[in-house]
GROMACS .gro file of C-alpha atoms in nm:
model
  131
    1UNK     CA    1   0.578   1.129  -0.495
    2UNK     CA    2   0.946   1.187  -0.543
    3UNK     CA    3   1.099   0.972  -0.816
    4UNK     CA    4   1.452   1.013  -0.682
    5UNK     CA    5   1.452   0.824  -0.353
    6UNK     CA    6   1.792   0.710  -0.226
    7UNK     CA    7   1.802   0.330  -0.229
    8UNK     CA    8   1.873   0.295   0.143
    9UNK     CA    9   1.560   0.500   0.223
   10UNK     CA   10   1.331   0.298   0.000
   11UNK     CA   11   1.420  -0.009   0.207
   12UNK     CA   12   1.289   0.146   0.530
   13UNK     CA   13   0.980  -0.042   0.656
   14UNK     CA   14   0.812   0.285   0.755
   15UNK     CA   15   0.866   0.423   0.405
   16UNK     CA   16   0.729   0.109   0.241
   17UNK     CA   17   0.422   0.123   0.465
   18UNK     CA   18   0.369   0.490   0.379
   19UNK     CA   19   0.367   0.403   0.008
   20UNK     CA   20   0.121   0.122   0.073
   21UNK     CA   21  -0.108   0.358   0.268
   22UNK     CA   22  -0.096   0.609  -0.016
   23UNK     CA   23  -0.192   0.346  -0.273
   24UNK     CA   24  -0.474   0.215  -0.056
   25UNK     CA   25  -0.613   0.557   0.030
   26UNK     CA   26  -0.611   0.662  -0.336
   27UNK     CA   27  -0.809   0.349  -0.430
   28UNK     CA   28  -1.058   0.398  -0.147
   29UNK     CA   29  -1.102   0.764  -0.231
   30UNK     CA   30  -1.178   0.696  -0.596
   31UNK     CA   31  -1.432   0.433  -0.490
   32UNK     CA   32  -1.593   0.672  -0.240
   33UNK     CA   33  -1.603   0.958  -0.490
   34UNK     CA   34  -1.827   0.756  -0.720
   35UNK     CA   35  -2.091   0.739  -0.444
   36UNK     CA   36  -2.038   1.086  -0.296
   37UNK     CA   37  -2.018   1.295  -0.615
   38UNK     CA   38  -2.394   1.333  -0.649
   39UNK     CA   39  -2.587   1.646  -0.555
   40UNK     CA   40  -2.880   1.649  -0.317
   41UNK     CA   41  -3.218   1.771  -0.443
   42UNK     CA   42  -3.148   2.114  -0.295
   43UNK     CA   43  -2.827   2.140  -0.499
   44UNK     CA   44  -2.585   2.078  -0.211
   45UNK     CA   45  -2.309   1.823  -0.226
   46UNK     CA   46  -2.210   1.563   0.029
   47UNK     CA   47  -1.946   1.713   0.261
   48UNK     CA   48  -1.777   1.375   0.300
   49UNK     CA   49  -1.635   1.406  -0.050
   50UNK     CA   50  -1.381   1.653   0.093
   51UNK     CA   51  -1.264   1.401   0.352
   52UNK     CA   52  -1.203   1.147   0.077
   53UNK     CA   53  -0.970   1.396  -0.093
   54UNK     CA   54  -0.804   1.476   0.239
   55UNK     CA   55  -0.701   1.113   0.297
   56UNK     CA   56  -0.523   1.112  -0.039
   57UNK     CA   57  -0.344   1.442   0.026
   58UNK     CA   58  -0.237   1.342   0.375
   59UNK     CA   59  -0.119   0.997   0.273
   60UNK     CA   60   0.069   1.143  -0.022
   61UNK     CA   61   0.264   1.366   0.218
   62UNK     CA   62   0.381   1.082   0.444
   63UNK     CA   63   0.663   0.941   0.230
   64UNK     CA   64   0.822   1.279   0.141
   65UNK     CA   65   0.822   1.379   0.509
   66UNK     CA   66   0.996   1.052   0.599
   67UNK     CA   67   1.257   1.117   0.330
   68UNK     CA   68   1.306   1.474   0.451
   69UNK     CA   69   1.354   1.355   0.808
   70UNK     CA   70   1.610   1.096   0.701
   71UNK     CA   71   1.808   1.341   0.487
   72UNK     CA   72   1.839   1.612   0.753
   73UNK     CA   73   2.169   1.639   0.939
   74UNK     CA   74   2.047   1.811   1.256
   75UNK     CA   75   1.833   1.622   1.501
   76UNK     CA   76   1.596   1.914   1.565
   77UNK     CA   77   1.510   1.927   1.195
   78UNK     CA   78   1.470   1.549   1.185
   79UNK     CA   79   1.227   1.568   1.475
   80UNK     CA   80   1.034   1.847   1.306
   81UNK     CA   81   0.967   1.625   1.004
   82UNK     CA   82   0.893   1.326   1.228
   83UNK     CA   83   0.635   1.536   1.415
   84UNK     CA   84   0.480   1.625   1.081
   85UNK     CA   85   0.450   1.253   1.000
   86UNK     CA   86   0.278   1.197   1.334
   87UNK     CA   87   0.030   1.481   1.270
   88UNK     CA   88  -0.047   1.353   0.921
   89UNK     CA   89  -0.107   1.004   1.057
   90UNK     CA   90  -0.343   1.134   1.324
   91UNK     CA   91  -0.539   1.340   1.072
   92UNK     CA   92  -0.559   1.048   0.835
   93UNK     CA   93  -0.697   0.823   1.107
   94UNK     CA   94  -0.950   1.090   1.210
   95UNK     CA   95  -1.069   1.137   0.852
   96UNK     CA   96  -1.113   0.760   0.816
   97UNK     CA   97  -1.339   0.765   1.120
   98UNK     CA   98  -1.540   1.050   0.967
   99UNK     CA   99  -1.576   0.867   0.638
  100UNK     CA  100  -1.702   0.555   0.812
  101UNK     CA  101  -2.024   0.748   0.878
  102UNK     CA  102  -2.082   0.838   0.513
  103UNK     CA  103  -2.343   0.683   0.288
  104UNK     CA  104  -2.122   0.480   0.056
  105UNK     CA  105  -2.032   0.119  -0.003
  106UNK     CA  106  -1.668   0.226  -0.008
  107UNK     CA  107  -1.674   0.281   0.365
  108UNK     CA  108  -1.639  -0.096   0.404
  109UNK     CA  109  -1.273  -0.061   0.300
  110UNK     CA  110  -1.191   0.203   0.562
  111UNK     CA  111  -1.126  -0.050   0.842
  112UNK     CA  112  -0.853  -0.193   0.619
  113UNK     CA  113  -0.692   0.150   0.588
  114UNK     CA  114  -0.723   0.206   0.963
  115UNK     CA  115  -0.553  -0.129   1.024
  116UNK     CA  116  -0.266  -0.027   0.795
  117UNK     CA  117  -0.241   0.303   0.983
  118UNK     CA  118  -0.210   0.118   1.314
  119UNK     CA  119   0.074  -0.089   1.166
  120UNK     CA  120   0.230   0.233   1.038
  121UNK     CA  121   0.211   0.392   1.385
  122UNK     CA  122   0.408   0.101   1.531
  123UNK     CA  123   0.670   0.129   1.258
  124UNK     CA  124   0.673   0.505   1.306
  125UNK     CA  125   0.749   0.475   1.677
  126UNK     CA  126   1.044   0.244   1.605
  127UNK     CA  127   1.165   0.468   1.324
  128UNK     CA  128   1.152   0.779   1.541
  129UNK     CA  129   1.379   0.609   1.795
  130UNK     CA  130   1.645   0.574   1.526
  131UNK     CA  131   1.646   0.941   1.423
   0.00000   0.00000   0.00000
């Protein structure tokens, strides 16, 4: 995450929600990794461990993309970053649905993350109207 966020951007509701999603996804991923890090008897690993890393990477990219969109001067560049935020959100939601099928107690927290993503989508729609 960028340490130098202009103060007016850190007050944006969509930015605050993106930070909250990142924190939540990182916590869920670390909890899931404890259950998914084992190897099967044939030496293979659980493929869901990759999805748990993906939710962290995707959620980590949300806030910088919001900042980039806000700092651009041209509307086409703003919309490019906003589209990236939309894609990241969709991928995050899809990976949550995939992880709900895994064999871990951590999957019980995924509905909470999905709920936060739905709130984020509403904020995102309002934010995109202001760009």
